[in-house]
Amino acid sequence: MTLPRDDMNPFEAVTWCFDRAANRLRIDEDLQELMRLPWRELKAEVPVRLDNGRIKVFIGYRIQHNGARGPYKGGIRYHPLADADEVRALASLMTWKTALADIPFGGAKGGVQCNPSELSEGELNRLTRRYTQSISHILGANRDIPAPDLGTDSQVMAWMMDAYGQLHGHTPAIVTGKPVELGGSYGRDAAPGRGAMFCLGQWARLAGKDLRGMTVGIQGFGQVGSWIARLVGELGCKVIAVSDIKGGIINSKGLDISKLLQHTKESRSVVGFRETEPLTNEELLECPCDILVPAAVGEVIHAKNADRVRAKIIVEGANHPVTPAADLILANRGVTLLPDILVNAGGVAVSYFEWAQNIQEFRWTEERVNQELQGIMNRACTQVFDLAHKEKVTLREAAFMIGVQRVARAEQLRGFV
Ligand code: NAD
């Protein structure tokens, strides 16, 4: 088996998946070229007055990858490694994700290279406003709609909406993932985690697997990971290990998630939770669990550790947590991998509901949001599962094929080529 390079940058890795899907679909090379690269990239200096009176200049990006199926859509990441290649990769993933979920958006992503844990609330507020001002001319409720991602949350979205509103008038539909009090949708916080749970449940039904009693390890205990931890119990699974940036914990008998959430609120980390053994983030990926959920950062499973992953099912809560080389190693070992563009599509699906509610100036109940979310996840999961069987490809290849095919069709219908 010849493995792809394991040192590809994130955008090269996503493009590798795109190329395989596009070639398998026999998409015309000119059209492939049009779909491969981002449509527009904006890089801006974001100067911020710090609490100590000094000015620090951060670098921010907004990258619009493809808008053939609708307005650009994608989160804003605050992270030291949010550079152009990372944001480009995430923007491209959004294009295929929105198409796979069949919601009327394109793909985009934004990021500011910063460490939000080192900034005060006031500094984060000023940074968000300045960044929003710098990118506001390419945003719009029918043009490009940001959302939260790693390192950002509903508070950051509230500041973005306010900063945009100061320039263009009150526009709730300009961002999603807002606080409910400011036009956010019920169920948006839980959405990526709930969607992942629906996806895992649907895959198990289709594959005839019984998940009851299966153990789960989760890397990342933020918006995505903590909600998956709260919800997988509904499938009969038991969470035995979790981690965050400070380290991990394990108890093979299972973790009490509501008490762990309380502990995390008080000590700002899962580390030190009672009746658990400590473990590192690397050890968590190799811990003896049935289902592994990477739900933090990218490329944590690579050619050097893929052989040591003991889980038989990997659920990609995070974006691109597995490199293409590791993907092949895992597939050859018979590990089932539910891919990011399917698993975490619940976030953008409920963002779509929020946007639709804002435009209609109408609010849905949480019950309706969750029901519609389940419909989207089950449909996408079934389509991926069926195509993977028909074409004898992995679930990731099938997911990309569906997304790429839909974007290609939209490009053709618009008459771009
Ligand atoms: P978050 O900031 O809410 O939480 C991130 C978690 O990961 C925290 O527990 C943090 O401590 C931990 N973490 C950060 N760096 C780490 C590292 N190097 N090693 C181990 N743990 C680390 O972020 P989130 O919104 O939960 O996003 C997590 C992932 O899910 C990202 O890949 C993001 O792109 C993806 N995602 C998020 C959404 C969303 O709506 N928030 C939707 C789809 C996909």
CSV table of C-alpha atoms and ligand atoms in Angstrom, one decimal:
chain,number,residue,atom,x,y,z
A,1,MET,CA,0.0,0.0,0.0
A,2,THR,CA,1.5,3.4,-1.0
A,3,LEU,CA,0.5,6.0,1.6
A,4,PRO,CA,-0.1,9.6,0.7
A,5,ARG,CA,2.4,12.1,2.2
A,6,ASP,CA,1.7,12.5,5.9
A,7,ASP,CA,3.0,16.1,6.0
A,8,MET,CA,0.4,17.7,3.7
A,9,ASN,CA,-0.8,21.0,4.9
A,10,PRO,CA,-4.6,21.0,5.9
A,11,PHE,CA,-5.7,22.4,2.6
A,12,GLU,CA,-3.7,19.9,0.6
A,13,ALA,CA,-5.3,17.1,2.7
A,14,VAL,CA,-8.8,18.3,2.0
A,15,THR,CA,-7.9,18.8,-1.7
A,16,TRP,CA,-6.6,15.2,-1.8
A,17,CYS,CA,-10.1,14.0,-0.7
A,18,PHE,CA,-11.8,16.4,-3.2
A,19,ASP,CA,-9.5,15.2,-6.1
A,20,ARG,CA,-10.3,11.5,-5.4
A,21,ALA,CA,-14.0,12.2,-5.4
A,22,ALA,CA,-14.0,14.4,-8.5
A,23,ASN,CA,-11.9,11.9,-10.4
A,24,ARG,CA,-14.1,9.0,-9.4
A,25,LEU,CA,-17.1,11.1,-10.6
A,26,ARG,CA,-15.3,11.9,-13.8
A,27,ILE,CA,-15.8,15.6,-13.4
A,28,ASP,CA,-14.4,17.7,-16.2
A,29,GLU,CA,-10.9,19.1,-15.3
A,30,ASP,CA,-11.9,22.7,-15.9
A,31,LEU,CA,-14.8,22.3,-13.5
A,32,GLN,CA,-12.6,20.6,-11.0
A,33,GLU,CA,-10.2,23.6,-11.2
A,34,LEU,CA,-13.1,26.0,-10.5
A,35,MET,CA,-14.3,24.0,-7.5
A,36,ARG,CA,-10.9,23.2,-6.0
A,37,LEU,CA,-9.6,26.7,-5.1
A,38,PRO,CA,-11.2,29.3,-2.9
A,39,TRP,CA,-13.3,32.0,-4.7
A,40,ARG,CA,-12.0,34.9,-2.5
A,41,GLU,CA,-9.5,35.2,0.3
A,42,LEU,CA,-9.3,38.2,2.6
A,43,LYS,CA,-6.4,38.7,5.0
A,44,ALA,CA,-6.5,41.7,7.4
A,45,GLU,CA,-4.5,43.2,10.2
A,46,VAL,CA,-6.6,43.3,13.4
A,47,PRO,CA,-5.0,45.9,15.7
A,48,VAL,CA,-6.3,45.7,19.3
A,49,ARG,CA,-5.7,47.9,22.3
A,50,LEU,CA,-4.8,45.6,25.1
A,51,ASP,CA,-5.8,46.2,28.8
A,52,ASN,CA,-2.2,47.2,29.5
A,53,GLY,CA,-2.5,50.1,27.1
A,54,ARG,CA,-0.3,48.6,24.3
A,55,ILE,CA,-1.5,47.8,20.8
A,56,LYS,CA,-1.2,44.2,19.5
A,57,VAL,CA,-1.7,43.4,15.8
A,58,PHE,CA,-3.4,40.1,15.1
A,59,ILE,CA,-3.9,38.5,11.7
A,60,GLY,CA,-7.4,37.6,10.6
A,61,TYR,CA,-8.8,35.8,7.6
A,62,ARG,CA,-12.2,35.3,5.9
A,63,ILE,CA,-12.0,32.8,3.0
A,64,GLN,CA,-15.0,32.2,0.8
A,65,HIS,CA,-14.5,28.8,-0.9
A,66,ASN,CA,-17.5,28.2,-3.1
A,67,GLY,CA,-20.9,30.0,-3.3
A,68,ALA,CA,-22.6,28.0,-6.2
A,69,ARG,CA,-25.3,26.6,-3.9
A,70,GLY,CA,-26.0,29.7,-1.9
A,71,PRO,CA,-24.5,32.3,0.5
A,72,TYR,CA,-21.1,31.5,1.9
A,73,LYS,CA,-21.4,29.9,5.3
A,74,GLY,CA,-18.8,28.9,8.0
A,75,GLY,CA,-17.5,29.5,11.4
A,76,ILE,CA,-14.9,31.9,12.9
A,77,ARG,CA,-11.9,30.3,14.6
A,78,TYR,CA,-9.8,32.0,17.3
A,79,HIS,CA,-6.7,29.8,17.6
A,80,PRO,CA,-2.9,30.4,17.3
A,81,LEU,CA,-2.8,27.9,14.3
A,82,ALA,CA,-5.6,29.5,12.4
A,83,ASP,CA,-3.4,30.4,9.4
A,84,ALA,CA,-4.3,30.7,5.7
A,85,ASP,CA,-3.9,27.0,5.0
A,86,GLU,CA,-6.0,25.9,7.9
A,87,VAL,CA,-8.8,28.4,7.2
A,88,ARG,CA,-8.7,27.5,3.5
A,89,ALA,CA,-9.1,23.8,4.4
A,90,LEU,CA,-12.0,24.5,6.8
A,91,ALA,CA,-13.7,26.7,4.1
A,92,SER,CA,-13.4,23.9,1.5
A,93,LEU,CA,-14.8,21.4,4.0
A,94,MET,CA,-17.8,23.7,4.5
A,95,THR,CA,-18.5,23.6,0.8
A,96,TRP,CA,-18.8,19.9,0.7
A,97,LYS,CA,-20.5,19.7,4.1
A,98,THR,CA,-23.4,22.1,3.2
A,99,ALA,CA,-23.9,20.3,-0.1
A,100,LEU,CA,-23.9,16.9,1.6
A,101,ALA,CA,-26.5,18.1,4.2
A,102,ASP,CA,-28.4,19.6,1.2
A,103,ILE,CA,-28.8,23.0,2.8
A,104,PRO,CA,-28.7,26.1,0.5
A,105,PHE,CA,-25.3,27.5,1.5
A,106,GLY,CA,-21.8,27.5,0.1
A,107,GLY,CA,-18.7,27.2,2.1
A,108,ALA,CA,-16.5,29.7,3.9
A,109,LYS,CA,-14.4,30.0,7.1
A,110,GLY,CA,-12.8,32.8,9.1
A,111,GLY,CA,-10.1,32.9,11.7
A,112,VAL,CA,-7.9,35.1,13.8
A,113,GLN,CA,-4.5,33.9,14.9
A,114,CYS,CA,-4.7,34.4,18.6
A,115,ASN,CA,-4.9,32.5,21.9
A,116,PRO,CA,-8.4,33.5,23.3
A,117,SER,CA,-7.5,32.0,26.7
A,118,GLU,CA,-4.8,34.7,27.1
A,119,LEU,CA,-7.2,37.6,26.3
A,120,SER,CA,-9.6,39.3,28.7
A,121,GLU,CA,-13.3,39.7,27.9
A,122,GLY,CA,-12.7,43.3,27.0
A,123,GLU,CA,-9.8,42.5,24.7
A,124,LEU,CA,-11.9,39.7,23.0
A,125,ASN,CA,-14.8,42.1,22.5
A,126,ARG,CA,-12.5,44.7,20.9
A,127,LEU,CA,-10.7,42.1,18.7
A,128,THR,CA,-14.1,40.8,17.5
A,129,ARG,CA,-15.4,44.2,16.6
A,130,ARG,CA,-12.2,45.2,14.7
A,131,TYR,CA,-12.1,41.9,12.9
A,132,THR,CA,-15.8,42.3,11.9
A,133,GLN,CA,-15.2,45.8,10.6
A,134,SER,CA,-12.3,44.5,8.5
A,135,ILE,CA,-14.4,41.8,6.8
A,136,SER,CA,-17.9,43.4,6.9
A,137,HIS,CA,-17.8,44.5,3.2
A,138,ILE,CA,-17.8,40.8,2.1
A,139,LEU,CA,-20.4,39.7,4.6
A,140,GLY,CA,-24.2,39.9,4.3
A,141,ALA,CA,-27.3,37.9,5.2
A,142,ASN,CA,-27.5,36.8,1.6
A,143,ARG,CA,-23.8,36.9,1.0
A,144,ASP,CA,-21.7,35.4,3.8
A,145,ILE,CA,-22.9,34.4,7.3
A,146,PRO,CA,-20.3,33.5,10.0
A,147,ALA,CA,-20.9,31.2,13.0
A,148,PRO,CA,-18.9,30.0,16.0
A,149,ASP,CA,-16.1,27.5,15.8
A,150,LEU,CA,-13.1,26.5,17.9
A,151,GLY,CA,-12.3,29.3,20.4
A,152,THR,CA,-15.5,31.3,19.7
A,153,ASP,CA,-19.0,31.1,21.1
A,154,SER,CA,-22.4,32.7,21.2
A,155,GLN,CA,-21.0,35.8,23.0
A,156,VAL,CA,-18.5,36.4,20.2
A,157,MET,CA,-21.4,36.1,17.7
A,158,ALA,CA,-23.4,38.7,19.7
A,159,TRP,CA,-20.4,41.1,19.4
A,160,MET,CA,-20.1,40.4,15.7
A,161,MET,CA,-23.8,41.0,15.1
A,162,ASP,CA,-23.6,44.3,17.1
A,163,ALA,CA,-20.4,45.5,15.2
A,164,TYR,CA,-22.0,44.7,11.8
A,165,GLY,CA,-25.3,46.4,12.9
A,166,GLN,CA,-23.4,49.6,13.7
A,167,LEU,CA,-22.2,49.8,10.1
A,168,HIS,CA,-25.2,48.4,8.3
A,169,GLY,CA,-28.3,48.5,10.6
A,170,HIS,CA,-29.7,45.7,12.8
A,171,THR,CA,-29.2,42.4,10.9
A,172,PRO,CA,-29.7,39.3,13.1
A,173,ALA,CA,-29.3,37.0,10.1
A,174,ILE,CA,-25.7,38.2,9.6
A,175,VAL,CA,-24.4,35.5,12.0
A,176,THR,CA,-25.7,32.3,13.5
A,177,GLY,CA,-24.9,30.7,16.8
A,178,LYS,CA,-26.1,33.8,18.6
A,179,PRO,CA,-27.5,33.8,22.2
A,180,VAL,CA,-31.2,32.9,22.1
A,181,GLU,CA,-32.0,36.3,23.6
A,182,LEU,CA,-30.6,38.0,20.5
A,183,GLY,CA,-32.3,35.8,17.9
A,184,GLY,CA,-30.3,32.6,18.3
A,185,SER,CA,-32.1,29.3,17.7
A,186,TYR,CA,-33.0,26.9,20.4
A,187,GLY,CA,-30.9,23.8,20.1
A,188,ARG,CA,-27.9,25.5,18.3
A,189,ASP,CA,-25.5,25.0,21.1
A,190,ALA,CA,-26.1,21.3,21.2
A,191,ALA,CA,-26.5,20.9,17.4
A,192,PRO,CA,-23.1,19.6,16.3
A,193,GLY,CA,-23.1,17.1,19.2
A,194,ARG,CA,-26.7,16.1,18.7
A,195,GLY,CA,-26.2,15.7,15.0
A,196,ALA,CA,-23.2,13.5,15.6
A,197,MET,CA,-25.3,11.3,17.9
A,198,PHE,CA,-28.1,11.0,15.3
A,199,CYS,CA,-25.5,10.1,12.7
A,200,LEU,CA,-23.9,7.4,14.8
A,201,GLY,CA,-27.4,6.0,15.7
A,202,GLN,CA,-28.5,6.0,12.0
A,203,TRP,CA,-25.2,4.3,10.9
A,204,ALA,CA,-25.7,1.6,13.5
A,205,ARG,CA,-29.2,1.0,12.3
A,206,LEU,CA,-28.1,0.7,8.7
A,207,ALA,CA,-25.1,-1.4,9.5
A,208,GLY,CA,-27.0,-3.7,11.9
A,209,LYS,CA,-24.7,-2.9,14.8
A,210,ASP,CA,-25.8,-2.8,18.5
A,211,LEU,CA,-24.2,0.1,20.2
A,212,ARG,CA,-25.5,-0.7,23.7
A,213,GLY,CA,-22.8,-1.1,26.2
A,214,MET,CA,-20.1,0.3,23.9
A,215,THR,CA,-17.4,2.5,25.5
A,216,VAL,CA,-16.6,6.0,24.2
A,217,GLY,CA,-13.4,8.1,24.4
A,218,ILE,CA,-13.7,11.8,23.5
A,219,GLN,CA,-10.9,14.3,22.7
A,220,GLY,CA,-12.1,17.8,23.4
A,221,PHE,CA,-14.7,18.8,25.9
A,222,GLY,CA,-15.9,22.1,24.3
A,223,GLN,CA,-19.1,22.8,22.4
A,224,VAL,CA,-18.9,19.7,20.2
A,225,GLY,CA,-17.2,17.2,22.6
A,226,SER,CA,-19.2,18.0,25.7
A,227,TRP,CA,-22.5,17.7,23.9
A,228,ILE,CA,-21.6,14.4,22.4
A,229,ALA,CA,-20.7,13.2,25.9
A,230,ARG,CA,-24.1,14.3,27.2
A,231,LEU,CA,-26.0,12.7,24.4
A,232,VAL,CA,-24.4,9.3,23.5
A,233,GLY,CA,-26.0,7.8,26.6
A,234,GLU,CA,-29.2,7.9,24.6
A,235,LEU,CA,-27.7,5.3,22.3
A,236,GLY,CA,-26.8,3.1,25.3
A,237,CYS,CA,-23.1,4.0,25.1
A,238,LYS,CA,-20.9,4.8,28.1
A,239,VAL,CA,-18.2,7.6,28.1
A,240,ILE,CA,-15.1,6.3,29.8
A,241,ALA,CA,-12.4,8.9,28.8
A,242,VAL,CA,-12.4,12.6,27.9
A,243,SER,CA,-9.7,15.3,27.5
A,244,ASP,CA,-9.3,19.0,26.9
A,245,ILE,CA,-6.2,21.1,26.1
A,246,LYS,CA,-4.9,20.6,29.6
A,247,GLY,CA,-5.0,16.7,29.5
A,248,GLY,CA,-7.4,13.8,29.9
A,249,ILE,CA,-9.1,11.5,32.4
A,250,ILE,CA,-10.3,7.9,32.3
A,251,ASN,CA,-12.4,5.6,34.3
A,252,SER,CA,-13.2,2.3,32.6
A,253,LYS,CA,-16.5,2.0,34.7
A,254,GLY,CA,-17.8,5.2,33.0
A,255,LEU,CA,-17.9,8.9,33.8
A,256,ASP,CA,-20.8,10.8,35.4
A,257,ILE,CA,-21.1,13.5,32.7
A,258,SER,CA,-23.4,15.9,34.6
A,259,LYS,CA,-20.9,15.9,37.6
A,260,LEU,CA,-18.0,16.3,35.2
A,261,LEU,CA,-19.7,19.3,33.6
A,262,GLN,CA,-20.0,20.9,37.0
A,263,HIS,CA,-16.3,20.1,37.7
A,264,THR,CA,-15.3,21.6,34.4
A,265,LYS,CA,-17.3,24.8,35.1
A,266,GLU,CA,-15.5,25.2,38.4
A,267,SER,CA,-12.0,24.3,37.5
A,268,ARG,CA,-12.1,25.1,33.7
A,269,SER,CA,-10.7,21.7,32.8
A,270,VAL,CA,-11.7,18.0,33.0
A,271,VAL,CA,-8.4,17.3,34.7
A,272,GLY,CA,-8.6,16.3,38.4
A,273,PHE,CA,-12.2,15.0,38.2
A,274,ARG,CA,-12.7,12.6,41.1
A,275,GLU,CA,-12.3,8.8,40.8
A,276,THR,CA,-10.4,9.0,37.5
A,277,GLU,CA,-6.9,8.3,36.3
A,278,PRO,CA,-5.1,11.0,34.4
A,279,LEU,CA,-4.0,10.4,30.8
A,280,THR,CA,-2.4,12.5,28.1
A,281,ASN,CA,-4.2,13.6,24.9
A,282,GLU,CA,-2.0,11.1,22.9
A,283,GLU,CA,-2.9,8.3,25.3
A,284,LEU,CA,-6.6,9.1,25.0
A,285,LEU,CA,-6.5,8.5,21.2
A,286,GLU,CA,-5.1,5.0,21.9
A,287,CYS,CA,-7.2,4.2,25.0
A,288,PRO,CA,-9.2,0.9,25.1
A,289,CYS,CA,-12.6,2.2,23.9
A,290,ASP,CA,-15.0,0.9,21.2
A,291,ILE,CA,-15.8,4.4,19.8
A,292,LEU,CA,-13.3,7.2,19.5
A,293,VAL,CA,-14.5,10.8,19.0
A,294,PRO,CA,-11.8,13.3,18.1
A,295,ALA,CA,-13.6,16.6,18.8
A,296,ALA,CA,-10.9,19.2,19.2
A,297,VAL,CA,-8.3,20.0,16.6
A,298,GLY,CA,-7.1,18.7,13.2
A,299,GLU,CA,-4.6,16.0,12.2
A,300,VAL,CA,-4.4,14.3,15.7
A,301,ILE,CA,-4.5,10.8,14.1
A,302,HIS,CA,-1.7,10.4,11.6
A,303,ALA,CA,0.5,7.7,10.0
A,304,LYS,CA,2.6,7.4,13.2
A,305,ASN,CA,-0.3,6.6,15.6
A,306,ALA,CA,-3.1,5.2,13.4
A,307,ASP,CA,-1.9,1.6,14.0
A,308,ARG,CA,-2.2,2.1,17.8
A,309,VAL,CA,-5.8,3.4,17.7
A,310,ARG,CA,-7.8,0.6,19.4
A,311,ALA,CA,-11.3,1.8,18.7
A,312,LYS,CA,-13.2,0.0,16.0
A,313,ILE,CA,-15.4,3.1,15.2
A,314,ILE,CA,-14.1,6.6,14.8
A,315,VAL,CA,-16.7,9.5,14.8
A,316,GLU,CA,-15.1,12.7,13.5
A,317,GLY,CA,-16.6,15.5,15.7
A,318,ALA,CA,-13.7,17.8,14.8
A,319,ASN,CA,-12.8,18.9,11.3
A,320,HIS,CA,-10.1,16.9,9.5
A,321,PRO,CA,-8.8,15.1,12.7
A,322,VAL,CA,-7.4,12.2,10.6
A,323,THR,CA,-4.7,12.7,7.9
A,324,PRO,CA,-5.2,11.0,4.5
A,325,ALA,CA,-2.4,8.5,5.2
A,326,ALA,CA,-4.0,7.6,8.6
A,327,ASP,CA,-7.3,7.2,6.8
A,328,LEU,CA,-5.9,4.5,4.5
A,329,ILE,CA,-4.2,2.7,7.5
A,330,LEU,CA,-7.5,2.7,9.4
A,331,ALA,CA,-9.6,1.6,6.5
A,332,ASN,CA,-7.1,-1.3,5.8
A,333,ARG,CA,-7.5,-2.3,9.5
A,334,GLY,CA,-11.3,-2.5,9.1
A,335,VAL,CA,-11.9,0.5,11.3
A,336,THR,CA,-15.2,2.3,10.5
A,337,LEU,CA,-14.8,6.0,10.2
A,338,LEU,CA,-17.8,8.4,10.1
A,339,PRO,CA,-16.3,11.5,8.4
A,340,ASP,CA,-16.3,15.1,9.6
A,341,ILE,CA,-18.4,16.5,6.8
A,342,LEU,CA,-21.2,14.2,7.7
A,343,VAL,CA,-20.8,13.8,11.5
A,344,ASN,CA,-20.6,17.5,12.5
A,345,ALA,CA,-23.0,18.9,9.8
A,346,GLY,CA,-25.6,19.3,12.6
A,347,GLY,CA,-23.9,22.6,13.5
A,348,VAL,CA,-24.4,24.2,10.1
A,349,ALA,CA,-27.8,22.6,9.7
A,350,VAL,CA,-29.2,24.3,12.8
A,351,SER,CA,-27.3,27.5,11.7
A,352,TYR,CA,-29.5,27.3,8.6
A,353,PHE,CA,-32.6,27.0,10.8
A,354,GLU,CA,-31.5,30.0,12.8
A,355,TRP,CA,-30.9,32.0,9.6
A,356,ALA,CA,-34.3,31.0,8.3
A,357,GLN,CA,-36.0,31.9,11.6
A,358,ASN,CA,-34.2,35.4,11.6
A,359,ILE,CA,-35.3,36.1,8.0
A,360,GLN,CA,-38.9,35.1,8.8
A,361,GLU,CA,-38.8,36.9,12.2
A,362,PHE,CA,-40.2,33.8,13.7
A,363,ARG,CA,-39.0,31.3,16.3
A,364,TRP,CA,-39.2,27.5,16.2
A,365,THR,CA,-39.5,25.3,19.3
A,366,GLU,CA,-36.5,23.3,20.3
A,367,GLU,CA,-38.6,20.1,19.6
A,368,ARG,CA,-39.0,21.3,16.0
A,369,VAL,CA,-35.4,22.2,15.6
A,370,ASN,CA,-34.3,18.7,16.9
A,371,GLN,CA,-36.8,16.9,14.7
A,372,GLU,CA,-35.7,18.7,11.5
A,373,LEU,CA,-32.1,18.2,12.5
A,374,GLN,CA,-32.7,14.4,12.8
A,375,GLY,CA,-34.3,14.4,9.4
A,376,ILE,CA,-31.3,16.1,7.8
A,377,MET,CA,-28.7,13.8,9.6
A,378,ASN,CA,-30.6,10.6,8.9
A,379,ARG,CA,-31.1,11.5,5.2
A,380,ALA,CA,-27.4,12.4,4.7
A,381,CYS,CA,-26.2,9.4,6.6
A,382,THR,CA,-28.4,7.0,4.6
A,383,GLN,CA,-27.2,8.5,1.3
A,384,VAL,CA,-23.6,8.2,2.3
A,385,PHE,CA,-24.0,4.6,3.6
A,386,ASP,CA,-25.9,3.5,0.4
A,387,LEU,CA,-23.3,5.1,-2.0
A,388,ALA,CA,-20.4,3.6,-0.1
A,389,HIS,CA,-21.9,0.2,-0.5
A,390,LYS,CA,-22.8,0.7,-4.1
A,391,GLU,CA,-19.4,2.1,-5.1
A,392,LYS,CA,-17.4,0.0,-2.6
A,393,VAL,CA,-15.7,3.0,-1.2
A,394,THR,CA,-15.2,4.4,2.3
A,395,LEU,CA,-17.8,6.5,4.0
A,396,ARG,CA,-15.5,9.5,3.6
A,397,GLU,CA,-15.1,8.9,-0.1
A,398,ALA,CA,-18.9,8.5,-0.5
A,399,ALA,CA,-19.6,11.7,1.5
A,400,PHE,CA,-17.2,13.7,-0.7
A,401,MET,CA,-18.7,12.2,-3.8
A,402,ILE,CA,-22.2,13.4,-2.9
A,403,GLY,CA,-21.0,16.9,-1.8
A,404,VAL,CA,-18.8,17.4,-4.9
A,405,GLN,CA,-21.5,16.1,-7.3
A,406,ARG,CA,-24.0,18.6,-5.9
A,407,VAL,CA,-21.7,21.5,-6.2
A,408,ALA,CA,-20.7,20.5,-9.7
A,409,ARG,CA,-24.3,20.4,-10.7
A,410,ALA,CA,-25.0,23.8,-9.2
A,411,GLU,CA,-22.0,25.3,-11.1
A,412,GLN,CA,-23.3,23.8,-14.4
A,413,LEU,CA,-26.8,25.0,-13.8
A,414,ARG,CA,-25.6,28.5,-13.2
A,415,GLY,CA,-23.7,28.4,-16.4
A,416,PHE,CA,-20.3,29.0,-15.0
A,417,VAL,CA,-18.8,26.4,-17.3
B,1,NAD,P1,-14.5,24.7,21.6
B,1,NAD,O1,-13.5,25.8,21.6
B,1,NAD,O2,-15.8,24.8,22.2
B,1,NAD,O3,-13.8,23.4,22.4
B,1,NAD,C1,-12.6,22.8,22.0
B,1,NAD,C2,-12.2,21.8,23.0
B,1,NAD,O4,-11.0,21.1,22.6
B,1,NAD,C3,-11.9,22.3,24.4
B,1,NAD,O5,-12.2,21.4,25.4
B,1,NAD,C4,-10.3,22.5,24.3
B,1,NAD,O6,-9.7,22.5,25.6
B,1,NAD,C5,-9.9,21.3,23.5
B,1,NAD,N1,-8.7,21.5,22.8
B,1,NAD,C6,-8.2,22.6,22.2
B,1,NAD,N2,-7.0,22.3,21.7
B,1,NAD,C7,-6.7,21.0,22.0
B,1,NAD,C8,-5.6,20.2,21.8
B,1,NAD,N3,-4.5,20.6,21.1
B,1,NAD,N4,-5.6,18.9,22.2
B,1,NAD,C9,-6.7,18.5,22.9
B,1,NAD,N5,-7.8,19.2,23.2
B,1,NAD,C10,-7.8,20.5,22.7
B,1,NAD,O7,-14.5,24.2,20.1
B,1,NAD,P2,-15.7,23.4,19.4
B,1,NAD,O8,-16.7,24.4,18.8
B,1,NAD,O9,-16.2,22.3,20.3
B,1,NAD,O10,-14.9,22.8,18.1
B,1,NAD,C11,-14.2,21.6,18.2
B,1,NAD,C12,-14.0,21.0,16.8
B,1,NAD,O11,-15.3,20.8,16.2
B,1,NAD,C13,-13.3,21.9,15.8
B,1,NAD,O12,-12.5,21.1,14.9
B,1,NAD,C14,-14.4,22.6,15.0
B,1,NAD,O13,-14.0,23.0,13.8
B,1,NAD,C15,-15.4,21.5,15.0
B,1,NAD,N6,-16.8,21.9,14.7
B,1,NAD,C16,-17.4,22.9,15.5
B,1,NAD,C17,-18.7,23.2,15.3
B,1,NAD,C18,-19.4,24.3,16.2
B,1,NAD,O14,-20.5,24.6,15.8
B,1,NAD,N7,-18.9,24.7,17.3
B,1,NAD,C19,-19.4,22.7,14.2
B,1,NAD,C20,-18.8,21.7,13.5
B,1,NAD,C21,-17.5,21.3,13.7
